[in-house]
Short mmCIF file of C-alpha atoms and ligand atoms in Angstrom, two decimals:
data_model
loop_
_atom_site.label_atom_id
_atom_site.label_comp_id
_atom_site.label_asym_id
_atom_site.label_seq_id
_atom_site.Cartn_x
_atom_site.Cartn_y
_atom_site.Cartn_z
CA MET A 1 -76.13 -36.91 88.85
CA THR A 2 -77.46 -32.96 87.62
CA ARG A 3 -79.08 -32.54 91.02
CA VAL A 4 -75.79 -33.41 92.97
CA ARG A 5 -73.54 -30.65 90.87
CA GLN A 6 -76.33 -28.07 90.74
CA ALA A 7 -76.65 -28.59 93.74
CA ALA A 8 -73.49 -27.66 95.00
CA ASN A 9 -74.52 -24.06 93.55
CA LEU A 10 -76.09 -23.84 97.39
CA ALA A 11 -72.52 -23.38 97.79
CA VAL A 12 -73.08 -19.76 97.50
CA ALA A 13 -75.71 -19.19 100.01
CA GLU A 14 -74.32 -21.77 102.15
CA LEU A 15 -71.28 -19.99 102.64
CA MET A 16 -72.31 -16.96 103.49
CA ARG A 17 -74.64 -18.30 106.10
CA ILE A 18 -71.40 -20.04 108.12
CA LEU A 19 -69.29 -16.84 107.47
CA VAL A 20 -72.46 -14.38 108.78
CA ASP A 21 -74.35 -16.65 111.13
CA LEU A 22 -71.78 -18.47 112.21
CA HIS A 23 -68.88 -16.39 112.43
CA ASN A 24 -70.02 -13.37 112.90
CA PHE A 25 -68.33 -11.96 109.80
CA ARG A 26 -69.73 -8.53 108.43
CA TRP A 27 -72.10 -9.09 105.32
CA ASP A 28 -69.82 -7.10 102.85
CA ASN A 29 -66.81 -8.60 104.12
CA ALA A 30 -68.56 -12.22 103.44
CA TRP A 31 -70.03 -11.18 100.10
CA ARG A 32 -65.48 -10.37 99.59
CA ILE A 33 -64.74 -13.24 101.04
CA THR A 34 -67.62 -15.73 99.62
CA VAL A 35 -66.86 -14.62 96.23
CA ALA A 36 -62.84 -14.56 96.08
CA THR A 37 -63.14 -18.56 97.02
CA LEU A 38 -65.74 -20.54 94.95
CA SER A 39 -65.96 -20.39 91.11
CA TYR A 40 -67.80 -21.95 88.70
CA THR A 41 -67.61 -24.61 85.73
CA ASN A 42 -70.74 -25.20 83.72
CA HIS A 43 -70.96 -28.49 81.94
CA THR A 44 -74.27 -28.28 79.40
CA LEU A 45 -75.96 -25.56 78.41
CA LEU A 46 -79.02 -28.13 77.67
CA PRO A 47 -81.74 -26.11 79.35
CA GLU A 48 -82.87 -28.91 81.25
CA ALA A 49 -80.28 -29.19 82.95
CA LEU A 50 -79.66 -25.67 84.08
CA GLU A 51 -82.04 -26.35 87.50
CA THR A 52 -84.60 -23.62 88.77
CA TRP A 53 -85.64 -24.14 92.42
CA PRO A 54 -89.38 -23.67 93.69
CA LEU A 55 -89.74 -20.25 96.08
CA GLU A 56 -92.03 -22.70 97.81
CA LEU A 57 -89.83 -25.57 97.93
CA PHE A 58 -87.10 -23.27 98.93
CA GLU A 59 -88.89 -22.14 101.63
CA ARG A 60 -89.86 -25.04 103.88
CA LEU A 61 -86.93 -26.79 103.56
CA LEU A 62 -84.57 -23.80 103.99
CA PRO A 63 -85.95 -20.78 104.92
CA ARG A 64 -82.59 -18.88 105.85
CA HIS A 65 -80.74 -19.40 102.97
CA LEU A 66 -84.00 -18.15 100.85
CA GLU A 67 -83.26 -15.29 103.05
CA ILE A 68 -79.47 -15.12 102.03
CA ILE A 69 -80.00 -14.89 99.07
CA TYR A 70 -83.50 -12.14 98.43
CA ARG A 71 -79.92 -10.22 100.32
CA ILE A 72 -77.51 -11.03 97.54
CA ASN A 73 -80.48 -10.06 94.66
CA VAL A 74 -80.58 -6.91 96.40
CA ALA A 75 -77.49 -6.05 96.43
CA HIS A 76 -77.12 -7.82 92.40
CA LEU A 77 -80.50 -5.64 91.32
CA ALA A 78 -78.91 -2.57 92.44
CA LEU A 79 -75.66 -2.95 90.64
CA ALA A 80 -78.52 -3.86 87.39
CA ASP A 81 -80.39 -0.87 87.84
CA ALA A 82 -76.96 1.25 88.20
CA ARG A 83 -76.04 0.06 84.36
CA ALA A 84 -79.26 0.06 83.35
CA PRO A 85 -81.98 2.35 85.44
CA ASP A 86 -85.17 1.60 84.03
CA ASP A 87 -84.54 -1.29 81.78
CA LEU A 88 -87.06 -3.22 83.51
CA GLU A 89 -85.97 -6.14 80.95
CA PHE A 90 -82.74 -6.72 81.78
CA LYS A 91 -83.42 -6.40 85.46
CA ALA A 92 -85.21 -9.44 85.09
CA ALA A 93 -82.99 -11.52 82.49
CA VAL A 94 -80.41 -10.96 85.37
CA SER A 95 -82.26 -11.80 88.69
CA LEU A 96 -81.46 -14.77 90.80
CA ILE A 97 -85.35 -15.11 90.88
CA ASP A 98 -87.59 -16.52 87.32
CA GLU A 99 -90.75 -14.01 88.32
CA LYS A 100 -92.18 -15.64 84.96
CA SER A 101 -93.04 -18.56 85.12
CA GLY A 102 -94.12 -19.25 89.12
CA ARG A 103 -91.50 -17.95 90.92
CA LYS A 104 -88.06 -20.06 91.33
CA VAL A 105 -84.44 -19.87 92.19
CA ARG A 106 -82.27 -20.05 89.29
CA MET A 107 -79.48 -21.89 90.75
CA GLY A 108 -77.14 -21.28 87.46
CA GLN A 109 -77.35 -17.50 88.06
CA LEU A 110 -76.38 -17.62 91.70
CA ALA A 111 -73.49 -19.56 91.22
CA PHE A 112 -72.25 -16.95 88.21
CA VAL A 113 -73.51 -14.19 90.77
CA GLY A 114 -71.51 -15.91 94.16
CA SER A 115 -68.52 -16.73 91.72
CA HIS A 116 -65.64 -14.96 90.87
CA ARG A 117 -64.24 -16.55 87.33
CA ILE A 118 -67.53 -18.74 85.45
CA ASN A 119 -65.79 -21.25 83.03
CA GLY A 120 -67.07 -23.65 80.28
CA VAL A 121 -65.24 -26.83 79.55
CA SER A 122 -63.97 -25.98 75.32
CA GLY A 123 -63.55 -22.77 73.36
CA MET A 124 -66.95 -22.37 71.90
CA HIS A 125 -69.31 -23.50 74.63
CA SER A 126 -67.11 -20.74 76.74
CA GLU A 127 -68.07 -18.38 73.74
CA LEU A 128 -71.99 -19.94 73.68
CA MET A 129 -72.45 -19.55 77.59
CA LYS A 130 -71.25 -15.40 76.72
CA GLU A 131 -74.57 -15.32 73.98
CA THR A 132 -76.66 -17.59 75.47
CA VAL A 133 -76.95 -18.73 78.76
CA PHE A 134 -75.48 -16.08 80.59
CA HIS A 135 -75.54 -12.96 78.13
CA GLU A 136 -77.04 -10.40 80.72
CA LEU A 137 -74.97 -11.92 83.64
CA ASN A 138 -71.27 -11.53 81.01
CA GLN A 139 -72.66 -7.76 80.68
CA LEU A 140 -73.10 -6.80 84.05
CA TYR A 141 -70.57 -8.98 85.12
CA PRO A 142 -67.69 -8.87 81.96
CA GLY A 143 -64.29 -10.70 82.42
CA ARG A 144 -65.36 -13.43 84.75
CA ILE A 145 -66.78 -15.89 81.90
CA THR A 146 -62.83 -17.26 80.89
CA ASN A 147 -62.65 -21.32 79.46
CA LYS A 148 -61.07 -24.13 80.69
CA THR A 149 -60.80 -26.74 78.08
CA ASN A 150 -61.47 -30.01 79.50
CA GLY A 151 -59.03 -33.13 79.54
CA ILE A 152 -57.89 -36.17 80.09
CA THR A 153 -55.70 -38.03 82.14
CA PHE A 154 -52.67 -40.11 79.88
CA ARG A 155 -52.64 -42.32 82.82
CA ARG A 156 -55.57 -44.54 82.64
CA TRP A 157 -56.00 -43.46 78.80
CA LEU A 158 -52.58 -44.70 76.85
CA MET A 159 -51.13 -46.27 79.91
CA VAL A 160 -53.48 -48.51 81.22
CA ALA A 161 -55.92 -48.79 78.50
CA ASN A 162 -53.28 -49.21 76.14
CA PRO A 163 -49.51 -50.55 77.33
CA LYS A 164 -48.81 -52.44 73.80
CA LEU A 165 -49.08 -48.50 72.02
CA THR A 166 -47.24 -47.38 75.67
CA ASP A 167 -44.77 -49.57 75.02
CA LEU A 168 -44.12 -48.79 71.36
CA LEU A 169 -44.53 -44.70 71.88
CA ARG A 170 -41.58 -45.08 74.84
CA GLU A 171 -39.17 -47.09 72.10
CA ALA A 172 -39.85 -44.04 69.81
CA CYS A 173 -39.93 -40.87 72.36
CA GLY A 174 -38.10 -41.45 75.12
CA GLU A 175 -39.22 -43.37 78.98
CA ALA A 176 -39.94 -39.49 80.12
CA VAL A 177 -42.78 -39.38 77.50
CA LEU A 178 -44.35 -41.09 80.27
CA ASP A 179 -44.02 -37.70 82.73
CA ASP A 180 -44.08 -35.59 79.61
CA PRO A 181 -46.80 -35.48 76.60
CA THR A 182 -45.31 -33.08 74.83
CA LEU A 183 -42.50 -34.96 74.11
CA LEU A 184 -45.09 -37.00 71.71
CA CYS A 185 -43.82 -34.49 68.66
CA ASP A 186 -41.32 -37.14 68.32
CA LEU A 187 -43.83 -39.44 66.66
CA GLU A 188 -44.04 -36.40 64.04
CA ALA A 189 -40.85 -38.02 62.38
CA ARG A 190 -41.56 -40.64 62.09
CA ALA A 191 -45.22 -40.74 60.85
CA SER A 192 -44.71 -41.85 57.55
CA ASP A 193 -41.80 -44.71 58.66
CA ASN A 194 -42.70 -48.11 57.01
CA ALA A 195 -40.88 -49.75 59.66
CA PHE A 196 -43.09 -47.63 62.14
CA GLN A 197 -46.20 -47.88 60.62
CA GLN A 198 -45.90 -51.79 60.69
CA GLN A 199 -45.24 -51.59 64.49
CA PHE A 200 -47.84 -49.18 65.47
CA ARG A 201 -50.51 -51.10 62.47
CA ALA A 202 -49.57 -54.19 64.79
CA VAL A 203 -50.07 -52.25 68.34
CA LYS A 204 -54.06 -51.71 66.83
CA HIS A 205 -54.39 -54.62 64.88
CA HIS A 206 -53.83 -56.76 68.10
CA ASN A 207 -55.84 -54.18 70.26
CA LYS A 208 -58.62 -55.37 68.30
CA ILE A 209 -58.21 -59.32 68.14
CA ALA A 210 -58.27 -58.36 71.53
CA LEU A 211 -62.23 -56.35 70.99
CA ALA A 212 -63.07 -58.79 68.75
CA ARG A 213 -63.14 -61.86 71.63
CA LEU A 214 -64.68 -59.46 74.17
CA VAL A 215 -67.69 -59.09 71.03
CA TRP A 216 -67.96 -62.73 70.81
CA GLU A 217 -67.34 -63.18 74.12
CA ARG A 218 -70.66 -60.46 74.98
CA LEU A 219 -72.65 -61.63 72.22
CA LYS A 220 -72.07 -63.96 70.11
CA LEU A 221 -70.91 -62.19 67.15
CA VAL A 222 -68.23 -63.01 64.94
CA ILE A 223 -66.56 -59.18 63.79
CA ASP A 224 -63.28 -59.05 61.61
CA PRO A 225 -60.07 -57.37 63.54
CA SER A 226 -59.16 -56.57 60.08
CA ALA A 227 -61.99 -54.56 59.12
CA LEU A 228 -62.37 -50.76 59.39
CA PHE A 229 -63.99 -49.95 63.30
CA ASP A 230 -66.17 -47.18 63.28
CA VAL A 231 -66.55 -47.12 67.12
CA GLN A 232 -69.40 -44.73 68.85
CA ILE A 233 -69.22 -44.87 72.58
CA LYS A 234 -71.02 -42.46 74.41
CA ARG A 235 -74.30 -41.91 76.82
CA ILE A 236 -77.80 -41.97 74.61
CA HIS A 237 -79.06 -38.85 74.10
CA GLU A 238 -80.65 -37.32 70.67
CA TYR A 239 -77.93 -34.42 70.97
CA LYS A 240 -75.60 -37.29 70.27
CA ARG A 241 -77.06 -38.84 67.48
CA GLN A 242 -76.27 -42.30 67.48
CA LEU A 243 -79.78 -41.92 65.43
CA LEU A 244 -77.53 -40.97 62.30
CA ASN A 245 -75.15 -43.44 62.85
CA ILE A 246 -77.42 -46.02 62.72
CA LEU A 247 -79.49 -44.19 59.70
CA GLU A 248 -76.71 -44.21 57.55
CA ALA A 249 -75.62 -48.10 58.78
CA VAL A 250 -79.56 -48.32 57.43
CA ALA A 251 -78.47 -46.29 53.90
CA LEU A 252 -74.74 -48.09 53.63
CA TYR A 253 -77.14 -51.55 53.56
CA HIS A 254 -79.54 -50.34 51.44
CA ALA A 255 -75.96 -49.62 48.62
CA ILE A 256 -74.43 -53.12 49.19
CA LYS A 257 -77.29 -54.65 48.47
CA ASP A 258 -78.05 -52.93 45.35
CA GLU A 259 -74.50 -53.59 44.23
CA PRO A 260 -73.62 -56.34 45.83
CA GLN A 261 -70.56 -57.19 43.26
CA ARG A 262 -68.46 -53.22 44.56
CA ASP A 263 -65.09 -53.55 46.71
CA TRP A 264 -66.76 -52.30 49.98
CA VAL A 265 -64.76 -51.33 52.32
CA PRO A 266 -65.19 -53.87 55.27
CA ARG A 267 -66.55 -52.06 58.82
CA VAL A 268 -68.23 -52.93 61.91
CA LYS A 269 -70.16 -50.17 63.79
CA ILE A 270 -69.62 -50.72 68.03
CA PHE A 271 -72.00 -48.73 70.00
CA ALA A 272 -72.05 -49.19 73.46
CA GLY A 273 -74.07 -46.51 75.96
CA LYS A 274 -76.36 -46.03 78.97
CA ALA A 275 -79.63 -44.01 78.53
CA ALA A 276 -81.24 -42.09 81.64
CA ALA A 277 -83.73 -44.16 82.87
CA SER A 278 -86.29 -42.37 82.64
CA TYR A 279 -85.72 -41.30 78.59
CA SER A 280 -87.68 -43.26 76.83
CA TYR A 281 -86.94 -41.92 73.17
CA ALA A 282 -83.27 -42.47 73.84
CA LYS A 283 -84.23 -46.63 74.82
CA LEU A 284 -86.12 -46.87 71.48
CA ILE A 285 -82.76 -45.75 69.73
CA ILE A 286 -81.07 -48.47 71.50
CA LYS A 287 -83.34 -50.74 70.47
CA LEU A 288 -83.41 -49.40 66.63
CA ILE A 289 -80.18 -50.54 66.64
CA ASN A 290 -80.01 -53.23 67.94
CA ASP A 291 -82.71 -54.44 65.88
CA VAL A 292 -80.64 -52.74 62.69
CA ALA A 293 -78.01 -55.25 64.06
CA GLU A 294 -80.28 -58.24 63.93
CA VAL A 295 -80.89 -57.82 59.95
CA ILE A 296 -77.46 -56.71 58.86
CA ASN A 297 -75.58 -58.90 60.38
CA ASN A 298 -77.44 -62.11 59.15
CA ASP A 299 -78.09 -61.25 55.79
CA PRO A 300 -76.21 -63.50 53.30
CA VAL A 301 -76.16 -60.74 50.45
CA ILE A 302 -73.95 -58.58 53.26
CA ALA A 303 -71.77 -61.52 53.93
CA GLY A 304 -70.19 -59.52 56.64
CA ARG A 305 -69.39 -56.26 55.11
CA LEU A 306 -71.26 -54.51 57.32
CA LYS A 307 -71.61 -55.47 61.12
CA ILE A 308 -73.26 -53.94 64.33
CA ALA A 309 -72.38 -54.48 67.71
CA PHE A 310 -74.02 -52.83 70.20
CA LEU A 311 -72.46 -53.63 73.39
CA PRO A 312 -74.56 -53.16 76.83
CA ASP A 313 -73.63 -52.03 80.53
CA TYR A 314 -71.33 -49.02 79.13
CA ASN A 315 -68.81 -48.07 81.74
CA VAL A 316 -65.40 -47.21 82.27
CA SER A 317 -63.98 -50.70 81.85
CA LEU A 318 -65.22 -51.21 78.40
CA ALA A 319 -64.29 -48.13 76.65
CA GLU A 320 -60.71 -48.97 78.53
CA ILE A 321 -61.09 -51.93 75.70
CA ILE A 322 -63.00 -50.27 73.02
CA ILE A 323 -60.98 -47.78 72.72
CA PRO A 324 -57.59 -49.46 72.06
CA ALA A 325 -59.11 -50.52 69.44
CA ALA A 326 -60.85 -48.28 67.41
CA ASP A 327 -59.59 -46.72 63.53
CA LEU A 328 -62.51 -44.35 64.13
CA SER A 329 -64.59 -42.23 66.36
CA GLU A 330 -67.52 -40.93 65.50
CA GLN A 331 -68.62 -37.13 67.57
CA ILE A 332 -71.35 -36.07 65.44
CA SER A 333 -73.31 -34.59 67.80
CA THR A 334 -75.83 -31.21 66.68
CA ALA A 335 -73.24 -28.29 66.82
CA GLY A 336 -73.54 -26.42 69.14
CA MET A 337 -74.91 -29.06 71.60
CA GLU A 338 -72.07 -30.89 73.29
CA ALA A 339 -70.29 -28.55 75.97
CA SER A 340 -66.55 -30.31 75.12
CA GLY A 341 -66.37 -33.83 75.21
CA THR A 342 -63.80 -35.92 76.43
CA GLY A 343 -64.51 -39.34 74.72
CA ASN A 344 -62.75 -37.23 71.06
CA MET A 345 -59.99 -37.19 73.13
CA LYS A 346 -59.42 -40.50 74.06
CA LEU A 347 -60.05 -42.07 71.07
CA ALA A 348 -57.72 -39.52 68.64
CA LEU A 349 -55.44 -40.20 71.91
CA ASN A 350 -55.47 -43.88 70.67
CA GLY A 351 -55.17 -42.72 67.35
CA ALA A 352 -58.39 -43.11 65.86
CA LEU A 353 -59.24 -40.73 63.27
CA THR A 354 -62.39 -38.86 63.74
CA ILE A 355 -65.37 -38.04 62.21
CA GLY A 356 -67.11 -35.47 63.69
CA THR A 357 -69.41 -31.97 63.85
CA LEU A 358 -67.63 -28.31 64.32
CA ASP A 359 -68.70 -29.27 68.06
CA GLY A 360 -67.35 -28.68 71.86
CA ALA A 361 -63.54 -30.02 71.77
CA ASN A 362 -63.92 -31.10 68.23
CA ILE A 363 -63.20 -27.97 66.69
CA GLU A 364 -59.69 -27.81 69.03
CA ILE A 365 -58.61 -31.43 68.28
CA LEU A 366 -59.33 -29.97 64.76
CA ASP A 367 -56.99 -27.04 64.94
CA HIS A 368 -54.38 -29.13 66.90
CA VAL A 369 -54.49 -32.09 64.38
CA GLY A 370 -54.96 -30.20 61.12
CA PRO A 371 -57.90 -30.48 58.58
CA GLU A 372 -56.32 -33.21 56.79
CA ASN A 373 -56.26 -35.75 59.72
CA ILE A 374 -60.15 -35.08 60.64
CA ALA A 375 -62.77 -35.52 59.04
CA ILE A 376 -65.28 -32.36 59.48
CA PHE A 377 -69.14 -32.39 58.37
CA GLY A 378 -72.66 -30.77 59.08
CA MET A 379 -73.83 -28.15 59.87
CA LYS A 380 -72.28 -25.31 62.37
CA ALA A 381 -73.87 -23.87 65.60
CA ALA A 382 -75.12 -20.93 63.25
CA ASP A 383 -76.76 -23.18 60.74
CA VAL A 384 -78.83 -24.86 63.36
CA VAL A 385 -80.09 -21.62 64.93
CA ALA A 386 -80.72 -20.09 62.05
CA ARG A 387 -82.42 -22.98 60.88
CA ARG A 388 -84.55 -24.29 63.93
CA LYS A 389 -85.87 -20.36 63.59
CA GLN A 390 -87.16 -20.86 60.32
CA GLY A 391 -89.18 -23.53 61.85
CA LEU A 392 -88.20 -25.41 58.48
CA ASP A 393 -89.76 -29.10 58.80
CA ALA A 394 -87.73 -32.23 57.42
CA THR A 395 -89.87 -32.76 54.35
CA ASP A 396 -87.48 -30.55 52.21
CA VAL A 397 -84.35 -32.11 52.79
CA ILE A 398 -85.86 -35.96 52.29
CA ARG A 399 -87.10 -34.74 49.10
CA ARG A 400 -83.94 -33.76 48.12
CA SER A 401 -82.10 -37.03 49.11
CA PRO A 402 -83.61 -40.83 48.05
CA ARG A 403 -80.83 -42.52 49.83
CA LEU A 404 -82.47 -40.63 53.36
CA LEU A 405 -85.95 -40.77 52.20
CA ARG A 406 -84.89 -44.56 51.54
CA ALA A 407 -83.78 -45.45 55.00
CA VAL A 408 -86.91 -43.70 56.90
CA ASN A 409 -89.36 -45.58 54.92
CA ALA A 410 -87.81 -48.93 55.56
CA ILE A 411 -87.80 -47.77 59.24
CA ALA A 412 -91.25 -46.94 59.21
CA ALA A 413 -92.06 -49.93 57.59
CA GLY A 414 -90.76 -52.51 59.98
CA GLU A 415 -87.75 -53.11 57.73
CA PHE A 416 -85.94 -53.91 61.05
CA SER A 417 -88.97 -54.99 63.48
CA PRO A 418 -91.00 -57.23 61.46
CA GLY A 419 -93.00 -58.56 63.93
CA GLU A 420 -93.84 -55.17 65.26
CA PRO A 421 -93.49 -53.09 62.15
CA GLY A 422 -94.69 -50.03 63.65
CA ARG A 423 -92.16 -49.96 66.64
CA PHE A 424 -90.38 -47.11 65.19
CA GLN A 425 -93.06 -44.58 63.55
CA SER A 426 -92.32 -42.13 66.72
CA ILE A 427 -88.47 -42.05 65.63
CA ALA A 428 -89.51 -41.67 61.05
CA HIS A 429 -92.01 -39.08 62.08
CA ALA A 430 -88.95 -36.92 64.08
CA LEU A 431 -86.92 -37.34 61.21
CA SER A 432 -89.64 -36.23 58.86
CA HIS A 433 -91.07 -33.61 60.55
CA LEU A 434 -89.71 -31.53 63.29
CA ASP A 435 -85.95 -32.77 63.34
CA HIS A 436 -84.60 -30.81 66.51
CA TYR A 437 -81.92 -32.35 66.37
CA MET A 438 -81.25 -32.66 62.77
CA VAL A 439 -80.35 -36.00 62.02
CA SER A 440 -82.24 -36.13 58.68
CA ALA A 441 -80.69 -32.13 57.94
CA ASP A 442 -76.97 -33.52 58.46
CA PHE A 443 -77.62 -36.79 56.80
CA ASP A 444 -75.88 -36.56 53.08
CA SER A 445 -73.11 -34.25 54.37
CA TYR A 446 -72.74 -37.44 56.94
CA TYR A 447 -73.08 -40.61 54.41
CA ASP A 448 -70.72 -38.51 52.08
CA CYS A 449 -67.78 -37.62 54.33
CA GLN A 450 -68.24 -41.65 55.33
CA ARG A 451 -67.37 -42.26 51.84
CA GLY A 452 -64.48 -40.36 51.61
CA ILE A 453 -63.61 -42.15 55.12
CA ASP A 454 -63.78 -45.91 53.59
CA ALA A 455 -61.81 -44.37 50.13
CA ARG A 456 -59.23 -43.58 53.27
CA TRP A 457 -59.14 -46.65 54.96
CA GLN A 458 -58.43 -47.90 51.27
CA VAL A 459 -54.69 -46.33 51.47
CA THR A 460 -52.83 -47.90 54.20
CA PRO A 461 -49.94 -45.63 54.48
CA ALA A 462 -51.90 -42.97 54.20
CA TRP A 463 -54.88 -43.34 56.87
CA THR A 464 -51.76 -44.93 59.41
CA ARG A 465 -50.20 -41.52 59.07
CA ALA A 466 -52.90 -39.69 60.05
CA SER A 467 -53.58 -42.11 62.89
CA VAL A 468 -49.83 -41.84 64.22
CA LEU A 469 -50.19 -37.81 63.36
CA ASN A 470 -53.33 -37.37 65.99
CA VAL A 471 -51.49 -39.34 68.83
CA ALA A 472 -48.07 -37.47 68.18
CA ARG A 473 -51.04 -34.21 67.88
CA MET A 474 -52.82 -35.16 71.66
CA PRO A 475 -50.52 -33.42 74.08
CA TRP A 476 -52.26 -30.47 74.63
CA PHE A 477 -55.31 -32.68 75.71
CA SER A 478 -54.27 -33.90 78.83
CA SER A 479 -55.44 -33.37 81.86
CA ASP A 480 -52.26 -31.79 83.21
CA ARG A 481 -52.87 -29.08 81.01
CA THR A 482 -56.61 -28.85 81.79
CA ILE A 483 -55.67 -28.54 86.69
CA ARG A 484 -52.54 -26.73 85.81
CA GLU A 485 -54.84 -23.87 83.86
CA TYR A 486 -57.01 -24.43 86.24
CA ALA A 487 -55.16 -23.21 89.23
CA GLN A 488 -53.53 -20.49 87.64
CA ASP A 489 -56.12 -18.68 86.58
CA ILE A 490 -59.06 -19.57 88.47
CA TRP A 491 -57.63 -21.04 91.77
CA ASN A 492 -55.04 -18.89 92.36
CA VAL A 493 -52.41 -22.10 93.47
CA PRO A 494 -48.89 -22.30 93.56
CA VAL A 495 -48.03 -24.76 90.56
CA ARG A 496 -45.18 -27.32 91.12
CA ALA A 497 -42.57 -27.83 88.59
CA THR A 498 -44.13 -28.82 85.12
CA ALA A 499 -42.89 -32.17 84.30
CA PRO A 500 -40.69 -30.49 81.05
CA GLU A 501 -39.22 -28.75 83.41
CA ALA A 502 -38.49 -30.92 85.93
CA LEU A 503 -37.06 -33.16 83.84
CA GLN A 504 -33.84 -30.70 82.26
CA PRO A 505 -30.87 -32.36 82.68
CA GLY A 506 -29.46 -31.22 86.10
CA VAL A 507 -32.60 -31.29 87.57
CA GLN A 508 -33.06 -34.97 89.55
CA ARG A 509 -35.50 -37.09 88.79
CA GLY A 510 -37.79 -37.77 91.86
CA ALA A 511 -36.52 -34.62 93.25
CA THR A 512 -39.24 -32.33 93.10
CA ARG A 513 -42.14 -35.09 93.47
C1 LIG B 601 -65.16 -40.77 78.41
C2 LIG B 601 -66.27 -41.56 78.45
C3 LIG B 601 -67.55 -40.46 78.44
C4 LIG B 601 -67.44 -39.19 77.81
O1 LIG B 601 -67.71 -39.35 76.80
P1 LIG B 601 -68.68 -38.48 75.44
O2 LIG B 601 -68.13 -39.24 75.05
O3 LIG B 601 -66.77 -37.74 75.78
O4 LIG B 601 -69.48 -37.94 75.29
C5 LIG B 601 -68.67 -41.50 78.82
N1 LIG B 601 -68.79 -42.94 79.84
C6 LIG B 601 -67.69 -43.47 79.66
C7 LIG B 601 -67.77 -44.28 80.90
C8 LIG B 601 -66.47 -42.71 79.97
O5 LIG B 601 -65.25 -43.27 79.28
#
């Protein structure tokens, strides 16, 4: 996947080759056309995704392209020299060739230099691009980096996936809402209306029964549709922190065991996601989730008040069934590491409340739904950078949190893998020491935030109101808005009349489309 995307960076050299070699354009003209034509959307700041290709490989496979890249680099470095004469460090930082670790072509930097616009996919991600990976290039080409926050298509994630909710929204906001999501704002007036709330809850309940049926069919696990459905569905990755979620499940399990008579809020934690084929640690996390599920789901003391379901083979079709049934959306990545996320948008559009960190598009979801309709916890991106710089061991945070200590010890001692007690020792070790993804560091904040969710869930009208307001305030996250912005600000192509104008009185429906 990454290979395919990054290979697109070759477009800079390839378009130059076509213009210069095949169509006899003069170099300067070809360069002007290339830069005016191409734009580069960056999708992640993870270093492993910003590819570098060994010169030796390039020379063998694409010698002419390498020649072109060298010539682009000459003009590019001349510009760097003019801006910062004699600043060798600056020139080394912006060069298309990495001279430090066995000479390589920097493909992301090549895409940057050959594009008229470079964008990130959420406000925070675009700002971090300016501060981190493209810090020097941004100084050399100021104004090229821009932001285009991702969106989702409401046709799939609302109308196809959730027909019952769509019907209710058509009734409440009018038929035109199908073309113009901004009309969802009409829900604001109904958010506290008791009759509307009942209809809204009936839709969610219907969708939860459908998911419960699927969980039974696939896992032979019974889950209660009236429990809080707590959903984390996304690729399994350490930065997405499924580990934080399952660690909280272990701590909650211990808490229920300690006080089984308390009125615990019934909760079903639903996970789905795939790990990359070679990512063995991510696969071990999947194993841990399944092992913890096995113990908790079958413990008579818990009596069904906490259940864990890991649905295998995550894909879009499965997402379309899970998302309409979700009450709580887990968006708990280590701050600074999720470029945008789109699952966060899909779930909020379907009325799930978000529990999340200040990361990626969560920040913009917070801006739109308002702080009272989302649950934010944990370290901020700058805190993460600072803590990593300090090189702190997680021993201190574990010492201060008996709950976390007990959960980590249980995992380390084989409480969930009695047949192989050492199975999760590597996970326990990472949590206790390096804690690169701040799972231990964020644990207490997350646990407390989850208990706040429990308390909110018990006040049904207030929960439903927040859920309705999440739906009402999502229109900006329509991919129609995103595409319109790309068309206007990056591609410079004419934009058709947008839905609101097309639907104004006197304009024939269908006339403009
Ligand atoms: C939306 C979606 C994703 C992206 O989810 P994130 O939570 O943003 O990581 C991944 N896989 C599938 C199948 C999806 O539908």
